[in-house]
């Protein structure tokens, strides 16, 4: 009886984790079979590997520590999407209906970008970036244990177009 | 409610096979994996196999870029296999992937674009260096890499931003490599 109870708790916990980011998963599934989309997926094992690296530079060590706490990265992107503005707005609407808070938005006429986070207590569990341009569209989901102060360093290391906007977070006044 | 004597005996009976299965899954040696690459090397049509060690990887770095040396500092051995188009079509990649999973490798990364497909499988062993096997398809070409060790990602974005192919010896193109060694450029 005790084993069944433990198994049920584990199963429910895993379902709960799945439910929290099901809108992102559904977005990836929607475009997964479309050959025009670039798909990138990196698992926690890859990130954990970097915790084995010895770094003498304190900045490098801090970056590797931040990377080591990540649980995964998923990106889906296309350079030529029919009706990309509508696709972008649809993705934003779907994500905004769920438990995500806006972190930053950028509109420069050519491309719109929206950064959202999902928090649990003081920990950011997921960072989502949605970008839509004249013909382009991208959704990026970075999840794990993300420290707001390390987001700027992480965005620099990701080398993903658009993520450099997060470096502006360093310029924002910190909340008291 | 206390476990009865028969409950404990049942648990012990189950523990044996479970422990055996766990030991097999954690086996440090996986003969199947080594024989996979041995079979690949022996296949007619394996165009070339390139072996790199820390010293040879540093030799590729013609400008002695310290960022590149830092990138490769954790690599103990890197073997790259290139396959010609005939063997490319004959190779059963699904079977190869299943064999990797059978040797406790897991998929760590995948990248799919319109004309490229990369899958990276990894094995993190507790007291030994991790190992990664990459399968790279670009157009009709197939390449596999077997890396023992770790790539340091800290300098990678900088390297990508400033990448200049002329700074590195192109070992995959002997003619270009020779021209580089002779000081000739395009």
Short mmCIF file of C-alpha atoms in Angstrom, two decimals:
data_model
loop_
_atom_site.label_atom_id
_atom_site.label_comp_id
_atom_site.label_asym_id
_atom_site.label_seq_id
_atom_site.Cartn_x
_atom_site.Cartn_y
_atom_site.Cartn_z
CA UNK A 1 0.00 0.00 0.00
CA UNK A 2 2.85 2.33 0.92
CA UNK A 3 4.61 1.56 -2.38
CA UNK A 4 1.45 2.32 -4.34
CA UNK A 5 1.05 5.65 -2.52
CA UNK A 6 4.68 6.61 -3.25
CA UNK A 7 4.29 5.62 -6.91
CA UNK A 8 1.13 7.72 -7.19
CA UNK A 9 2.84 10.74 -5.62
CA UNK A 10 5.79 10.44 -8.03
CA UNK A 11 3.41 10.08 -10.98
CA UNK A 12 1.35 13.10 -9.92
CA UNK A 13 4.50 15.19 -9.40
CA UNK A 14 5.74 14.36 -12.89
CA UNK A 15 2.32 15.18 -14.37
CA UNK A 16 2.31 18.47 -12.47
CA UNK A 17 5.73 19.36 -13.92
CA UNK A 18 4.47 18.52 -17.39
CA UNK A 19 1.29 20.61 -16.94
CA UNK A 20 3.25 23.71 -16.00
CA UNK A 21 4.90 24.07 -19.40
CA UNK A 22 2.32 22.29 -21.58
CA UNK A 23 1.66 25.47 -23.60
CA UNK A 24 5.35 25.61 -24.60
CA UNK A 25 5.37 21.87 -25.35
CA UNK A 26 2.26 22.25 -27.50
CA UNK A 27 3.91 25.08 -29.46
CA UNK A 28 6.95 22.91 -30.16
CA UNK A 29 4.77 19.96 -31.13
CA UNK A 30 2.78 22.17 -33.50
CA UNK A 31 5.87 22.98 -35.59
CA UNK A 32 7.97 19.91 -34.87
CA UNK A 33 7.16 18.16 -38.15
CA UNK A 34 7.51 21.29 -40.26
CA UNK A 35 10.84 21.01 -42.14
CA UNK A 36 10.99 24.80 -42.58
CA UNK A 37 11.56 25.20 -38.85
CA UNK A 38 14.89 24.86 -37.08
CA UNK A 39 14.57 22.84 -33.89
CA UNK A 40 17.13 22.76 -31.10
CA UNK A 41 16.87 20.74 -27.92
CA UNK A 42 19.48 20.48 -25.18
CA UNK A 43 18.96 18.28 -22.13
CA UNK A 44 19.98 18.81 -18.51
CA UNK A 45 22.72 16.19 -18.89
CA UNK A 46 24.60 18.43 -21.30
CA UNK A 47 24.40 21.36 -18.90
CA UNK A 48 25.39 19.21 -15.92
CA UNK A 49 28.55 18.24 -17.79
CA UNK A 50 29.85 21.78 -17.58
CA UNK A 51 29.91 21.66 -13.78
CA UNK A 52 32.92 19.35 -14.15
CA UNK A 53 35.00 22.09 -15.75
CA UNK A 54 37.55 23.81 -13.54
CA UNK A 55 37.58 27.54 -14.13
CA UNK A 56 40.14 29.83 -12.57
CA UNK A 57 38.45 33.05 -13.68
CA UNK A 58 35.67 33.99 -11.19
CA UNK A 59 33.40 35.25 -14.01
CA UNK A 60 33.85 32.01 -15.94
CA UNK A 61 33.17 30.01 -12.78
CA UNK A 62 29.98 32.00 -12.12
CA UNK A 63 28.84 31.42 -15.70
CA UNK A 64 29.53 27.69 -15.52
CA UNK A 65 27.68 27.50 -12.20
CA UNK A 66 24.69 29.25 -13.77
CA UNK A 67 24.79 26.93 -16.79
CA UNK A 68 25.03 23.89 -14.54
CA UNK A 69 21.68 24.72 -12.94
CA UNK A 70 19.81 24.64 -16.22
CA UNK A 71 17.50 21.72 -16.94
CA UNK A 72 16.96 22.26 -20.61
CA UNK A 73 16.79 24.51 -23.64
CA UNK A 74 14.38 24.28 -26.54
CA UNK A 75 14.27 26.54 -29.57
CA UNK A 76 12.02 26.48 -32.58
CA UNK A 77 12.58 29.06 -35.29
CA UNK A 78 11.95 29.85 -38.91
CA UNK A 79 13.21 32.59 -41.24
CA UNK A 80 10.32 32.43 -43.64
CA UNK A 81 6.88 31.97 -42.16
CA UNK A 82 3.64 32.83 -43.87
CA UNK A 83 1.74 35.40 -41.79
CA UNK A 84 4.52 35.53 -39.17
CA UNK A 85 2.90 38.41 -37.25
CA UNK A 86 -0.25 36.36 -36.67
CA UNK A 87 1.80 33.30 -35.69
CA UNK A 88 3.76 35.46 -33.24
CA UNK A 89 0.62 36.98 -31.70
CA UNK A 90 -1.03 33.58 -31.40
CA UNK A 91 1.99 32.21 -29.52
CA UNK A 92 2.07 35.26 -27.22
CA UNK A 93 -1.65 35.00 -26.46
CA UNK A 94 -1.37 31.31 -25.62
CA UNK A 95 1.60 31.84 -23.32
CA UNK A 96 0.11 34.89 -21.60
CA UNK A 97 -2.97 32.87 -20.61
CA UNK A 98 -0.74 30.61 -18.52
CA UNK A 99 1.30 31.33 -15.42
CA UNK A 100 3.99 33.53 -17.04
CA UNK A 101 4.98 37.09 -16.11
CA UNK A 102 6.39 39.58 -18.56
CA UNK A 103 10.06 40.36 -18.00
CA UNK A 104 10.80 42.58 -20.97
CA UNK A 105 9.45 43.51 -24.38
CA UNK A 106 11.26 45.00 -27.36
CA UNK A 107 9.63 46.52 -30.43
CA UNK A 108 11.84 48.07 -33.06
CA UNK A 109 9.63 48.12 -36.14
CA UNK A 110 11.35 45.18 -37.76
CA UNK A 111 10.85 42.59 -35.05
CA UNK A 112 8.86 42.23 -31.84
CA UNK A 113 10.31 40.33 -28.91
CA UNK A 114 8.70 39.35 -25.67
CA UNK A 115 10.50 37.79 -22.70
CA UNK A 116 8.47 36.05 -20.04
CA UNK A 117 9.31 34.12 -16.93
CA UNK A 118 7.64 31.52 -14.76
CA UNK A 119 8.55 31.73 -11.11
CA UNK A 120 8.25 29.49 -8.10
CA UNK A 121 9.03 31.34 -4.90
CA UNK A 122 12.17 33.35 -5.60
CA UNK A 123 13.39 31.00 -8.29
CA UNK A 124 12.80 31.56 -11.99
CA UNK A 125 11.95 28.14 -13.36
CA UNK A 126 11.54 29.09 -16.99
CA UNK A 127 12.49 31.92 -19.32
CA UNK A 128 10.56 32.15 -22.57
CA UNK A 129 11.43 34.35 -25.52
CA UNK A 130 9.00 34.84 -28.38
CA UNK A 131 10.12 36.81 -31.42
CA UNK A 132 8.26 37.67 -34.58
CA UNK A 133 9.42 39.74 -37.51
CA UNK A 134 8.44 40.44 -41.10
CA UNK A 135 8.80 36.77 -42.00
CA UNK A 136 10.60 35.27 -39.02
CA UNK A 137 9.33 33.58 -35.90
CA UNK A 138 11.04 32.04 -32.89
CA UNK A 139 10.16 30.57 -29.52
CA UNK A 140 12.89 29.82 -27.02
CA UNK A 141 12.36 28.12 -23.68
CA UNK A 142 15.14 27.92 -21.12
CA UNK A 143 14.24 26.07 -17.92
CA UNK A 144 15.83 25.05 -14.68
CA UNK A 145 16.96 27.23 -11.81
CA UNK A 146 17.59 30.64 -13.37
CA UNK A 147 19.00 33.51 -11.35
CA UNK A 148 17.91 36.92 -12.68
CA UNK A 149 21.39 38.30 -12.07
CA UNK A 150 22.91 35.56 -14.21
CA UNK A 151 20.42 35.90 -17.08
CA UNK A 152 22.55 38.58 -18.67
CA UNK A 153 25.65 36.32 -18.56
CA UNK A 154 23.63 33.34 -19.81
CA UNK A 155 22.15 35.30 -22.68
CA UNK A 156 25.64 36.29 -23.79
CA UNK A 157 26.81 32.67 -23.70
CA UNK A 158 23.77 31.41 -25.64
CA UNK A 159 24.69 33.36 -28.75
CA UNK A 160 21.04 33.34 -29.84
CA UNK A 161 19.90 36.31 -31.91
CA UNK A 162 17.66 38.47 -29.74
CA UNK A 163 18.94 37.16 -26.41
CA UNK A 164 21.44 40.03 -26.29
CA UNK A 165 18.45 42.24 -25.36
CA UNK A 166 18.49 40.56 -21.94
CA UNK A 167 21.82 42.21 -21.25
CA UNK A 168 19.82 45.40 -20.83
CA UNK A 169 18.46 43.88 -17.62
CA UNK A 170 21.77 44.78 -16.04
CA UNK A 171 20.91 48.44 -16.73
CA UNK A 172 17.48 48.23 -15.10
CA UNK A 173 17.14 49.48 -11.50
CA UNK A 174 16.99 46.53 -9.11
CA UNK A 175 13.76 45.97 -7.17
CA UNK A 176 14.03 46.65 -3.42
CA UNK B 1 1.90 -1.72 9.98
CA UNK B 2 5.05 -3.84 10.37
CA UNK B 3 6.35 -5.88 7.47
CA UNK B 4 5.86 -9.58 7.98
CA UNK B 5 8.51 -12.23 7.52
CA UNK B 6 6.98 -13.27 4.19
CA UNK B 7 6.94 -9.60 3.01
CA UNK B 8 10.70 -9.36 3.74
CA UNK B 9 11.39 -12.61 1.87
CA UNK B 10 9.41 -11.34 -1.14
CA UNK B 11 11.35 -8.09 -1.11
CA UNK B 12 14.67 -9.94 -0.97
CA UNK B 13 13.62 -12.22 -3.86
CA UNK B 14 12.83 -9.15 -5.96
CA UNK B 15 15.98 -7.30 -4.89
CA UNK B 16 18.29 -9.82 -6.55
CA UNK B 17 17.15 -9.38 -10.17
CA UNK B 18 16.65 -5.63 -9.68
CA UNK B 19 20.20 -5.25 -8.39
CA UNK B 20 21.54 -7.37 -11.22
CA UNK B 21 19.68 -5.25 -13.77
CA UNK B 22 20.99 -2.05 -12.13
CA UNK B 23 24.56 -3.43 -12.25
CA UNK B 24 24.25 -4.33 -15.91
CA UNK B 25 22.93 -0.87 -16.75
CA UNK B 26 25.85 0.72 -14.90
CA UNK B 27 28.46 -1.53 -16.51
CA UNK B 28 31.60 0.59 -17.13
CA UNK B 29 32.54 -1.39 -20.21
CA UNK B 30 30.12 -1.76 -23.06
CA UNK B 31 31.58 -4.10 -25.66
CA UNK B 32 28.73 -3.34 -28.05
CA UNK B 33 29.73 0.31 -28.32
CA UNK B 34 33.38 -0.38 -29.08
CA UNK B 35 32.46 -3.02 -31.62
CA UNK B 36 30.08 -0.55 -33.28
CA UNK B 37 32.86 1.84 -34.19
CA UNK B 38 35.22 -1.03 -34.99
CA UNK B 39 32.65 -2.30 -37.48
CA UNK B 40 32.28 1.19 -38.91
CA UNK B 41 36.04 1.57 -39.36
CA UNK B 42 36.23 -1.75 -41.17
CA UNK B 43 33.35 -0.97 -43.55
CA UNK B 44 34.40 -0.30 -47.13
CA UNK B 45 33.48 3.27 -47.86
CA UNK B 46 34.42 4.77 -44.52
CA UNK B 47 36.10 7.54 -46.36
CA UNK B 48 38.40 8.67 -43.57
CA UNK B 49 38.81 8.43 -39.83
CA UNK B 50 40.56 11.31 -38.12
CA UNK B 51 42.13 10.92 -34.70
CA UNK B 52 42.80 13.94 -32.53
CA UNK B 53 44.52 14.21 -29.18
CA UNK B 54 45.15 17.36 -27.10
CA UNK B 55 48.45 18.10 -28.84
CA UNK B 56 47.08 17.55 -32.36
CA UNK B 57 44.00 19.64 -31.61
CA UNK B 58 46.26 22.51 -30.55
CA UNK B 59 48.20 22.13 -33.81
CA UNK B 60 45.04 22.93 -35.80
CA UNK B 61 44.96 26.31 -34.07
CA UNK B 62 47.29 28.15 -36.47
CA UNK B 63 47.04 31.54 -34.78
CA UNK B 64 47.38 30.02 -31.26
CA UNK B 65 44.08 31.56 -30.26
CA UNK B 66 43.90 31.05 -26.46
CA UNK B 67 40.09 30.83 -26.60
CA UNK B 68 40.29 27.80 -28.89
CA UNK B 69 42.90 26.15 -26.65
CA UNK B 70 40.60 26.71 -23.70
CA UNK B 71 37.67 25.26 -25.66
CA UNK B 72 39.55 22.01 -26.29
CA UNK B 73 41.45 21.83 -23.01
CA UNK B 74 39.12 19.14 -21.60
CA UNK B 75 39.17 16.87 -24.64
CA UNK B 76 41.18 13.66 -24.20
CA UNK B 77 40.45 12.12 -27.57
CA UNK B 78 38.33 12.97 -30.58
CA UNK B 79 37.71 10.63 -33.49
CA UNK B 80 35.83 11.81 -36.57
CA UNK B 81 34.49 9.39 -39.17
CA UNK B 82 33.41 10.49 -42.61
CA UNK B 83 31.33 8.24 -44.79
CA UNK B 84 30.98 8.23 -48.53
CA UNK B 85 27.53 8.47 -50.04
CA UNK B 86 27.19 4.74 -50.76
CA UNK B 87 27.88 3.69 -47.21
CA UNK B 88 25.89 6.65 -45.97
CA UNK B 89 22.80 5.16 -47.55
CA UNK B 90 23.58 1.64 -46.36
CA UNK B 91 24.19 2.57 -42.74
CA UNK B 92 21.28 1.78 -40.45
CA UNK B 93 21.39 4.77 -38.12
CA UNK B 94 18.35 3.63 -36.16
CA UNK B 95 20.17 0.43 -35.27
CA UNK B 96 23.26 2.41 -34.32
CA UNK B 97 21.19 4.71 -32.10
CA UNK B 98 19.46 1.72 -30.46
CA UNK B 99 22.87 0.24 -29.77
CA UNK B 100 23.96 3.48 -28.12
CA UNK B 101 20.86 3.45 -25.91
CA UNK B 102 21.65 -0.15 -25.07
CA UNK B 103 25.03 1.03 -23.84
CA UNK B 104 23.38 3.59 -21.53
CA UNK B 105 23.95 6.57 -23.80
CA UNK B 106 21.23 9.23 -23.68
CA UNK B 107 20.31 11.90 -26.18
CA UNK B 108 21.78 15.14 -24.86
CA UNK B 109 21.26 17.47 -27.77
CA UNK B 110 19.61 17.65 -31.15
CA UNK B 111 19.60 20.28 -33.86
CA UNK B 112 17.50 20.05 -37.00
CA UNK B 113 17.50 22.61 -39.75
CA UNK B 114 16.33 22.47 -43.35
CA UNK B 115 19.56 20.88 -44.51
CA UNK B 116 21.27 19.62 -41.38
CA UNK B 117 20.52 17.09 -38.70
CA UNK B 118 22.72 16.72 -35.60
CA UNK B 119 22.18 14.38 -32.72
CA UNK B 120 24.52 14.18 -29.76
CA UNK B 121 24.41 11.21 -27.41
CA UNK B 122 26.26 11.26 -24.13
CA UNK B 123 27.43 8.97 -21.39
CA UNK B 124 28.49 10.49 -18.08
CA UNK B 125 30.54 7.98 -16.15
CA UNK B 126 31.24 8.64 -12.51
CA UNK B 127 34.96 7.92 -12.27
CA UNK B 128 35.84 8.29 -15.94
CA UNK B 129 35.67 11.02 -18.51
CA UNK B 130 32.30 11.53 -20.15
CA UNK B 131 31.88 10.50 -23.74
CA UNK B 132 29.79 12.06 -26.48
CA UNK B 133 28.91 10.64 -29.85
CA UNK B 134 27.59 12.97 -32.51
CA UNK B 135 25.84 11.99 -35.71
CA UNK B 136 25.88 14.80 -38.24
CA UNK B 137 23.98 14.75 -41.53
CA UNK B 138 24.37 17.69 -43.89
CA UNK B 139 22.71 17.26 -47.26
CA UNK B 140 23.80 13.83 -48.41
CA UNK B 141 26.95 13.73 -46.25
CA UNK B 142 27.31 11.81 -43.03
CA UNK B 143 29.87 12.32 -40.33
CA UNK B 144 30.21 10.87 -36.84
CA UNK B 145 32.32 12.07 -33.97
CA UNK B 146 33.35 10.23 -30.83
CA UNK B 147 34.60 12.60 -28.14
CA UNK B 148 36.09 11.57 -24.86
CA UNK B 149 36.23 14.44 -22.40
CA UNK B 150 34.52 17.82 -22.22
CA UNK B 151 34.32 20.88 -24.42
CA UNK B 152 34.60 24.09 -22.41
CA UNK B 153 31.68 26.25 -23.58
CA UNK B 154 32.75 29.52 -21.95
CA UNK B 155 34.65 30.88 -24.94
CA UNK B 156 32.46 29.25 -27.58
CA UNK B 157 30.23 32.28 -28.36
CA UNK B 158 33.31 34.45 -28.85
CA UNK B 159 34.92 31.85 -31.10
CA UNK B 160 31.79 31.55 -33.22
CA UNK B 161 31.49 35.34 -33.55
CA UNK B 162 35.12 35.74 -34.60
CA UNK B 163 35.48 32.52 -36.57
CA UNK B 164 37.80 32.72 -39.56
CA UNK B 165 38.44 29.42 -41.31
CA UNK B 166 41.91 30.56 -42.35
CA UNK B 167 42.93 30.56 -38.67
CA UNK B 168 42.54 26.80 -38.48
CA UNK B 169 44.16 23.94 -40.38
CA UNK B 170 41.55 22.22 -42.52
CA UNK B 171 42.48 18.59 -41.95
CA UNK B 172 39.43 17.41 -43.90
CA UNK B 173 40.75 18.94 -47.10
CA UNK B 174 44.37 17.82 -47.64
CA UNK B 175 44.88 20.25 -50.54
CA UNK B 176 43.69 23.23 -48.51
CA UNK B 177 45.74 22.07 -45.53
CA UNK B 178 48.84 21.83 -47.70
CA UNK B 179 48.23 25.31 -49.12
CA UNK B 180 47.85 26.67 -45.62
CA UNK B 181 51.07 24.98 -44.54
CA UNK B 182 52.83 26.42 -47.60
CA UNK B 183 51.51 29.89 -46.78
CA UNK B 184 49.13 30.06 -49.74
CA UNK B 185 45.66 31.56 -49.20
CA UNK B 186 42.53 31.82 -51.39
#
